[in-house]
Short mmCIF file of C-alpha atoms in Angstrom, two decimals:
data_model
loop_
_atom_site.label_atom_id
_atom_site.label_comp_id
_atom_site.label_asym_id
_atom_site.label_seq_id
_atom_site.Cartn_x
_atom_site.Cartn_y
_atom_site.Cartn_z
CA MET I 50 64.88 150.91 59.13
CA LYS I 51 68.38 152.33 58.96
CA THR I 52 68.50 152.37 62.73
CA ARG I 53 67.52 148.71 62.87
CA LYS I 54 70.16 147.78 60.32
CA SER I 55 72.72 149.81 62.23
CA ILE I 56 71.89 147.99 65.45
CA ILE I 57 72.16 144.58 63.76
CA ALA I 58 75.47 145.57 62.19
CA ALA I 59 76.76 146.81 65.55
CA ILE I 60 75.76 143.56 67.27
CA ALA I 61 77.46 141.52 64.55
CA CYS I 62 80.57 143.63 64.90
CA MET I 63 80.61 143.18 68.67
CA ALA I 64 80.19 139.43 68.26
CA MET I 65 83.19 139.33 65.95
CA VAL I 66 85.21 141.33 68.45
CA ILE I 67 84.24 138.95 71.27
CA VAL I 68 85.16 135.89 69.19
CA SER I 69 88.41 137.54 68.17
CA CYS I 70 89.28 138.36 71.80
CA ALA I 71 88.39 134.85 72.94
CA SER I 72 90.67 133.42 70.29
CA ALA I 73 93.44 135.77 71.32
CA PHE I 74 93.21 134.67 74.95
CA ALA I 75 92.72 130.96 74.22
CA ALA I 76 95.65 128.80 75.23
CA GLU I 77 97.84 127.81 72.33
CA ALA I 78 99.31 124.34 71.91
CA PRO I 79 103.04 124.44 72.71
CA LYS I 80 105.55 124.11 69.88
CA PHE I 81 108.09 122.47 72.17
CA VAL I 82 106.99 119.85 74.68
CA LYS I 83 109.30 118.69 77.44
CA ILE I 84 108.40 115.60 79.48
CA GLY I 85 109.94 115.43 82.95
CA THR I 86 111.03 111.94 83.90
CA GLY I 87 113.30 109.88 86.16
CA PHE I 88 116.97 109.06 85.89
CA PRO I 89 118.77 106.59 83.60
CA GLY I 90 118.86 103.15 85.20
CA GLY I 91 115.14 103.25 86.00
CA ILE I 92 112.22 102.26 83.79
CA TRP I 93 110.69 105.75 83.50
CA TYR I 94 113.50 107.12 81.37
CA PRO I 95 113.20 104.72 78.40
CA ALA I 96 109.39 104.72 78.68
CA SER I 97 109.29 108.53 78.56
CA ALA I 98 111.56 108.60 75.51
CA VAL I 99 109.14 106.34 73.63
CA LEU I 100 106.16 108.39 74.86
CA ALA I 101 107.82 111.58 73.53
CA SER I 102 108.21 110.00 70.10
CA LYS I 103 104.63 108.70 70.02
CA LEU I 104 103.22 112.02 71.26
CA GLU I 105 105.14 114.00 68.64
CA ALA I 106 103.57 111.85 65.90
CA ALA I 107 100.08 112.12 67.44
CA LEU I 108 100.27 115.92 67.79
CA LYS I 109 101.36 116.29 64.19
CA LYS I 110 98.42 114.16 63.05
CA ALA I 111 96.06 116.28 65.19
CA GLY I 112 97.30 119.50 63.60
CA MET I 113 99.39 120.61 66.58
CA PRO I 114 102.98 119.90 65.45
CA ALA I 115 105.48 120.08 68.29
CA GLN I 116 108.97 118.86 69.07
CA CYS I 117 108.80 116.50 72.06
CA SER I 118 111.75 115.61 74.30
CA VAL I 119 112.49 114.30 77.80
CA GLN I 120 114.35 115.76 80.75
CA SER I 121 115.66 113.45 83.48
CA THR I 122 115.68 115.78 86.47
CA GLY I 123 113.10 113.90 88.54
CA GLY I 124 111.17 114.54 91.74
CA THR I 125 110.08 117.92 93.03
CA PHE I 126 112.00 119.79 90.34
CA ASN I 127 109.85 118.31 87.58
CA VAL I 128 106.58 118.89 89.40
CA SER I 129 107.50 122.50 90.19
CA ALA I 130 108.55 123.08 86.58
CA VAL I 131 105.22 121.71 85.29
CA ASN I 132 103.35 124.01 87.66
CA GLU I 133 105.38 126.91 86.24
CA GLY I 134 104.51 125.72 82.72
CA LYS I 135 107.35 127.46 80.86
CA ASP I 136 110.16 124.95 80.40
CA MET I 137 108.23 121.73 81.13
CA GLN I 138 104.63 120.96 80.20
CA LEU I 139 104.12 117.51 81.71
CA CYS I 140 105.93 114.92 83.79
CA ILE I 141 105.70 111.45 85.23
CA THR I 142 105.35 111.48 88.99
CA THR I 143 103.39 109.62 91.67
CA SER I 144 99.97 110.02 93.25
CA GLN I 145 101.84 110.89 96.45
CA ASN I 146 104.00 113.62 94.97
CA GLN I 147 101.22 115.31 93.02
CA TYR I 148 99.07 115.52 96.17
CA LEU I 149 101.84 116.94 98.35
CA ALA I 150 102.63 119.53 95.68
CA TYR I 151 99.02 120.58 95.07
CA LYS I 152 98.44 121.00 98.82
CA GLY I 153 101.78 122.73 99.45
CA MET I 154 102.95 120.10 101.92
CA ASP I 155 106.61 119.34 102.68
CA PRO I 156 108.89 119.38 100.69
CA TYR I 157 106.91 122.03 98.78
CA LYS I 158 106.88 125.57 100.12
CA LYS I 159 103.49 126.58 98.71
CA PRO I 160 100.49 124.96 96.96
CA LEU I 161 101.18 124.27 93.27
CA THR I 162 97.63 124.81 92.04
CA LYS I 163 98.42 124.78 88.30
CA LEU I 164 98.91 121.00 88.35
CA ARG I 165 96.34 118.79 86.65
CA LEU I 166 96.03 115.01 86.45
CA VAL I 167 96.17 113.41 83.00
CA GLY I 168 96.46 109.66 83.56
CA THR I 169 98.30 106.73 85.06
CA GLN I 170 101.24 104.57 84.10
CA GLU I 171 102.09 101.70 86.47
CA LEU I 172 102.11 100.55 90.09
CA MET I 173 105.67 101.01 91.31
CA ILE I 174 106.81 98.44 93.83
CA THR I 175 109.42 99.59 96.33
CA GLN I 176 112.62 97.54 96.15
CA ILE I 177 115.32 97.85 98.83
CA ILE I 178 118.48 95.90 98.05
CA VAL I 179 121.74 95.08 99.85
CA PRO I 180 124.70 92.98 98.64
CA ALA I 181 123.95 89.27 98.98
CA ASN I 182 127.06 88.62 101.09
CA SER I 183 126.69 91.71 103.31
CA GLY I 184 125.09 89.90 106.23
CA ILE I 185 122.36 92.57 106.30
CA ASN I 186 118.96 90.96 106.82
CA ASP I 187 116.95 93.77 108.41
CA PHE I 188 116.61 97.54 108.18
CA SER I 189 117.87 97.91 111.73
CA GLN I 190 121.31 96.86 110.48
CA LEU I 191 121.59 99.95 108.26
CA LYS I 192 122.22 102.34 111.15
CA ASN I 193 125.92 102.77 110.35
CA LYS I 194 126.09 101.68 106.70
CA LYS I 195 126.58 103.38 103.35
CA VAL I 196 123.06 104.07 102.10
CA ASN I 197 121.94 105.75 98.91
CA GLY I 198 119.15 108.08 99.94
CA GLY I 199 118.35 109.05 96.36
CA LYS I 200 119.01 112.33 94.57
CA LEU I 201 118.20 115.52 96.44
CA ALA I 202 114.54 116.58 95.98
CA ALA I 203 113.71 113.25 94.30
CA THR I 204 110.64 111.34 95.51
CA ASP I 205 112.65 108.16 96.11
CA ARG I 206 114.68 110.12 98.69
CA MET I 207 111.47 111.03 100.49
CA MET I 208 110.48 107.36 100.36
CA MET I 209 113.81 106.21 101.84
CA GLU I 210 113.55 108.77 104.64
CA ALA I 211 110.05 107.55 105.52
CA ILE I 212 110.94 103.84 105.38
CA LEU I 213 114.03 104.24 107.54
CA GLY I 214 112.06 106.56 109.83
CA GLY I 215 109.55 103.77 110.38
CA TYR I 216 112.45 101.76 111.84
CA GLY I 217 113.63 104.68 113.95
CA ILE I 218 116.57 105.51 111.66
CA THR I 219 117.32 108.99 110.31
CA PHE I 220 119.85 110.15 107.72
CA ASP I 221 121.56 112.25 110.39
CA GLY I 222 121.63 109.24 112.71
CA ILE I 223 123.37 107.14 110.06
CA LYS I 224 126.03 109.82 109.60
CA LYS I 225 126.58 110.21 113.36
CA ALA I 226 127.03 106.43 113.68
CA GLY I 227 129.84 106.49 111.12
CA GLY I 228 127.79 105.60 108.08
CA GLU I 229 127.22 107.61 104.93
CA VAL I 230 124.08 108.82 103.11
CA MET I 231 124.63 109.45 99.41
CA ALA I 232 122.54 111.33 96.84
CA LEU I 233 123.13 109.35 93.66
CA GLY I 234 121.06 108.33 90.66
CA TRP I 235 120.36 104.63 90.26
CA ASP I 236 123.11 103.85 87.75
CA ASP I 237 125.80 105.56 89.83
CA ALA I 238 124.57 103.88 93.02
CA ALA I 239 124.60 100.48 91.29
CA THR I 240 128.17 101.05 90.12
CA MET I 241 129.24 101.82 93.69
CA MET I 242 127.56 98.65 94.95
CA GLN I 243 129.38 96.63 92.30
CA ASP I 244 132.64 98.18 93.48
CA GLY I 245 131.89 97.32 97.12
CA HIS I 246 131.30 100.91 98.22
CA MET I 247 127.51 100.83 98.77
CA ASP I 248 125.54 98.84 101.35
CA CYS I 249 121.96 99.70 100.45
CA ILE I 250 119.98 101.10 97.51
CA GLY I 251 116.28 101.92 97.60
CA THR I 252 114.21 102.35 94.46
CA TYR I 253 110.72 101.75 93.12
CA GLY I 254 109.32 100.74 89.77
CA GLY I 255 108.94 97.64 87.68
CA LEU I 256 111.77 95.31 86.77
CA MET I 257 114.61 97.79 87.27
CA PRO I 258 117.57 97.61 84.81
CA SER I 259 119.99 98.82 87.48
CA ILE I 260 118.98 95.93 89.78
CA VAL I 261 119.10 93.38 86.96
CA ASN I 262 122.74 94.37 86.41
CA LEU I 263 123.50 93.78 90.11
CA ILE I 264 122.01 90.29 90.20
CA VAL I 265 125.18 88.80 88.72
CA GLN I 266 127.73 91.07 90.39
CA PRO I 267 127.82 91.33 93.34
CA GLY I 268 124.47 89.54 93.82
CA VAL I 269 121.74 91.17 95.88
CA LYS I 270 119.24 90.49 98.62
CA PHE I 271 115.83 92.21 98.86
CA LEU I 272 114.76 93.45 102.30
CA SER I 273 111.14 92.90 103.36
CA ILE I 274 109.11 95.38 105.39
CA ASP I 275 107.18 93.57 108.12
CA ASP I 276 103.54 94.42 108.84
CA ALA I 277 104.16 96.41 112.04
CA HIS I 278 106.74 98.70 110.44
CA ALA I 279 104.73 98.99 107.22
CA LYS I 280 101.83 100.34 109.27
CA LYS I 281 104.09 103.04 110.74
CA ILE I 282 105.52 103.94 107.35
CA LEU I 283 102.13 104.20 105.64
CA ALA I 284 100.87 106.41 108.48
CA ASP I 285 103.54 109.00 107.65
CA PRO I 286 101.74 112.03 106.08
CA ARG I 287 104.41 112.15 103.37
CA MET I 288 103.45 108.65 102.24
CA VAL I 289 99.91 109.47 101.11
CA GLY I 290 98.98 107.25 98.16
CA TYR I 291 101.28 104.36 99.08
CA VAL I 292 99.77 100.91 99.55
CA ARG I 293 100.94 97.54 100.90
CA ALA I 294 102.38 95.30 98.17
CA THR I 295 104.18 92.02 97.64
CA MET I 296 106.84 91.22 95.07
CA LYS I 297 106.36 87.68 93.86
CA PRO I 298 109.13 85.07 94.02
CA ASN I 299 111.32 84.90 90.90
CA THR I 300 110.50 88.45 89.83
CA TYR I 301 114.27 88.66 89.45
CA ASP I 302 116.61 85.78 88.67
CA GLY I 303 117.71 84.10 91.89
CA GLN I 304 115.06 85.81 94.01
CA ASN I 305 113.22 82.68 95.08
CA TYR I 306 111.39 84.28 98.03
CA GLU I 307 108.45 86.63 98.52
CA VAL I 308 109.28 90.26 99.34
CA LYS I 309 106.78 92.19 101.44
CA THR I 310 107.00 95.86 100.65
CA ILE I 311 104.97 98.95 99.69
CA ALA I 312 104.05 100.52 96.34
CA ILE I 313 102.89 103.77 94.78
CA PRO I 314 100.87 104.37 91.58
CA THR I 315 102.59 106.40 88.88
CA THR I 316 100.71 109.34 87.39
CA ILE I 317 101.22 111.72 84.48
CA ILE I 318 100.42 115.36 85.23
CA CYS I 319 100.41 118.54 83.17
CA ASN I 320 100.02 122.30 83.45
CA ALA I 321 96.43 123.50 83.83
CA ASP I 322 96.75 126.07 81.02
CA LEU I 323 97.41 123.55 78.27
CA PRO I 324 94.60 123.47 75.66
CA ASP I 325 91.95 120.78 76.02
CA LYS I 326 92.66 119.44 72.51
CA PHE I 327 96.34 119.05 73.33
CA VAL I 328 95.68 117.18 76.59
CA TYR I 329 92.99 115.04 74.94
CA THR I 330 95.60 113.98 72.36
CA LEU I 331 98.14 113.38 75.12
CA THR I 332 95.69 111.20 77.09
CA LYS I 333 94.76 109.22 74.00
CA THR I 334 98.46 108.67 73.28
CA ILE I 335 99.11 107.43 76.82
CA TYR I 336 96.38 104.82 76.64
CA GLU I 337 96.34 103.85 72.96
CA SER I 338 99.85 104.25 71.51
CA GLY I 339 101.36 101.26 73.32
CA TYR I 340 104.40 103.35 74.25
CA HIS I 341 104.88 101.28 77.39
CA LYS I 342 105.05 97.86 75.74
CA GLY I 343 108.79 97.82 74.99
CA PRO I 344 110.15 99.38 78.20
CA PHE I 345 107.69 97.47 80.40
CA GLU I 346 107.76 94.17 78.48
CA ALA I 347 109.88 92.35 81.05
CA THR I 348 107.87 93.84 83.90
CA MET I 349 104.54 92.75 82.44
CA ALA I 350 105.92 89.26 81.82
CA LYS I 351 106.60 88.98 85.56
CA GLY I 352 102.92 89.44 86.42
CA TRP I 353 102.92 93.13 87.36
CA PRO I 354 99.48 94.85 87.48
CA LYS I 355 98.25 96.11 84.08
CA ILE I 356 100.29 99.03 82.76
CA CYS I 357 98.49 102.17 81.46
CA ASN I 358 95.01 101.17 82.59
CA PRO I 359 92.47 104.05 82.36
CA GLN I 360 90.32 102.31 84.96
CA ASP I 361 93.00 103.17 87.56
CA VAL I 362 92.49 106.94 87.21
CA PRO I 363 89.68 107.34 89.81
CA SER I 364 91.92 105.82 92.50
CA VAL I 365 94.65 108.44 91.96
CA ALA I 366 92.48 111.51 91.33
CA ASN I 367 93.58 113.40 94.44
CA ILE I 368 94.19 116.58 92.39
CA PRO I 369 91.90 118.07 89.70
CA LEU I 370 91.67 116.26 86.37
CA HIS I 371 92.45 118.30 83.23
CA PRO I 372 89.27 118.78 81.10
CA GLY I 373 91.04 117.36 78.05
CA ALA I 374 91.80 114.16 79.94
CA ALA I 375 88.27 114.09 81.39
CA LYS I 376 86.83 114.18 77.87
CA TYR I 377 88.86 111.16 76.78
CA LEU I 378 88.09 109.16 79.94
CA LYS I 379 84.37 109.93 79.63
CA GLU I 380 84.43 108.51 76.10
CA LYS I 381 85.95 105.34 77.54
CA GLY I 382 83.30 105.07 80.25
CA VAL I 383 85.65 105.96 83.13
CA LYS I 384 83.92 108.01 85.82
CA VAL I 385 86.11 110.48 87.68
CA LYS I 386 84.70 112.98 90.17
#
């Protein structure tokens, strides 16, 4: 009898040890959450600031209090930092960038396999602008101009390289022809265009504040990408995830013509080691807090596709989905492989 009791006691003790060990090794919710985002002058920055505030409140309510903030470093830096998981836990990126990173394709040196998909934000329409009085009507005229290529390691720089490449233009070729390729954020590039020192800016997003400011001074013209060149651009391996798109007339004041271009879906990704409960709360906040309504109000009023639509997740699931996000999406009837 004693032996039996001893065995039962030993089993119970072992079970407690196992539970204790499991708890010790379980991922803990972070106390400080940093959201990687784009640069001031774009729509990501204000949207991310609101998301940080909403997420902080939601985490506190869920019993996981954390201080949430944003970091506007952009591009490959953010994605690499999220993969590392120490200084940045999640970021806004694109379906293109997350795929290139996960697979270890250029500009990434190795596969970043700690990345996980959480959800979507918006469809970002590519917008290439030149001064209205510049006489530039086609990409071929940019061969010797002052072009903002986007900040180094930022995804908009990769986009500009691919678009110009589709027209047979390289950054090195522009420089050799007497032009200049700059690496500025959107606000700085817009200031240079206002001062007459910039011939072309490329960006993507919704209704961009930096472009709105340029409508009055100096006035801008949007360049269209014709079908033949769009086909070349979309065939570029770096442009995985991009789709053909059209910007409707009067999206911006004075833009009374259709602009044929390309677009990329925005995604929100996180580190794989974040607890399921944390990511479930994050996903719920993305889709239910309405964080996007203020920053994207003008964009939505112009007829952009629905912002923060969970039904869009299957179309951008080219990297693994975090289990916490999968739980939320399953509850909403969204099927993701």
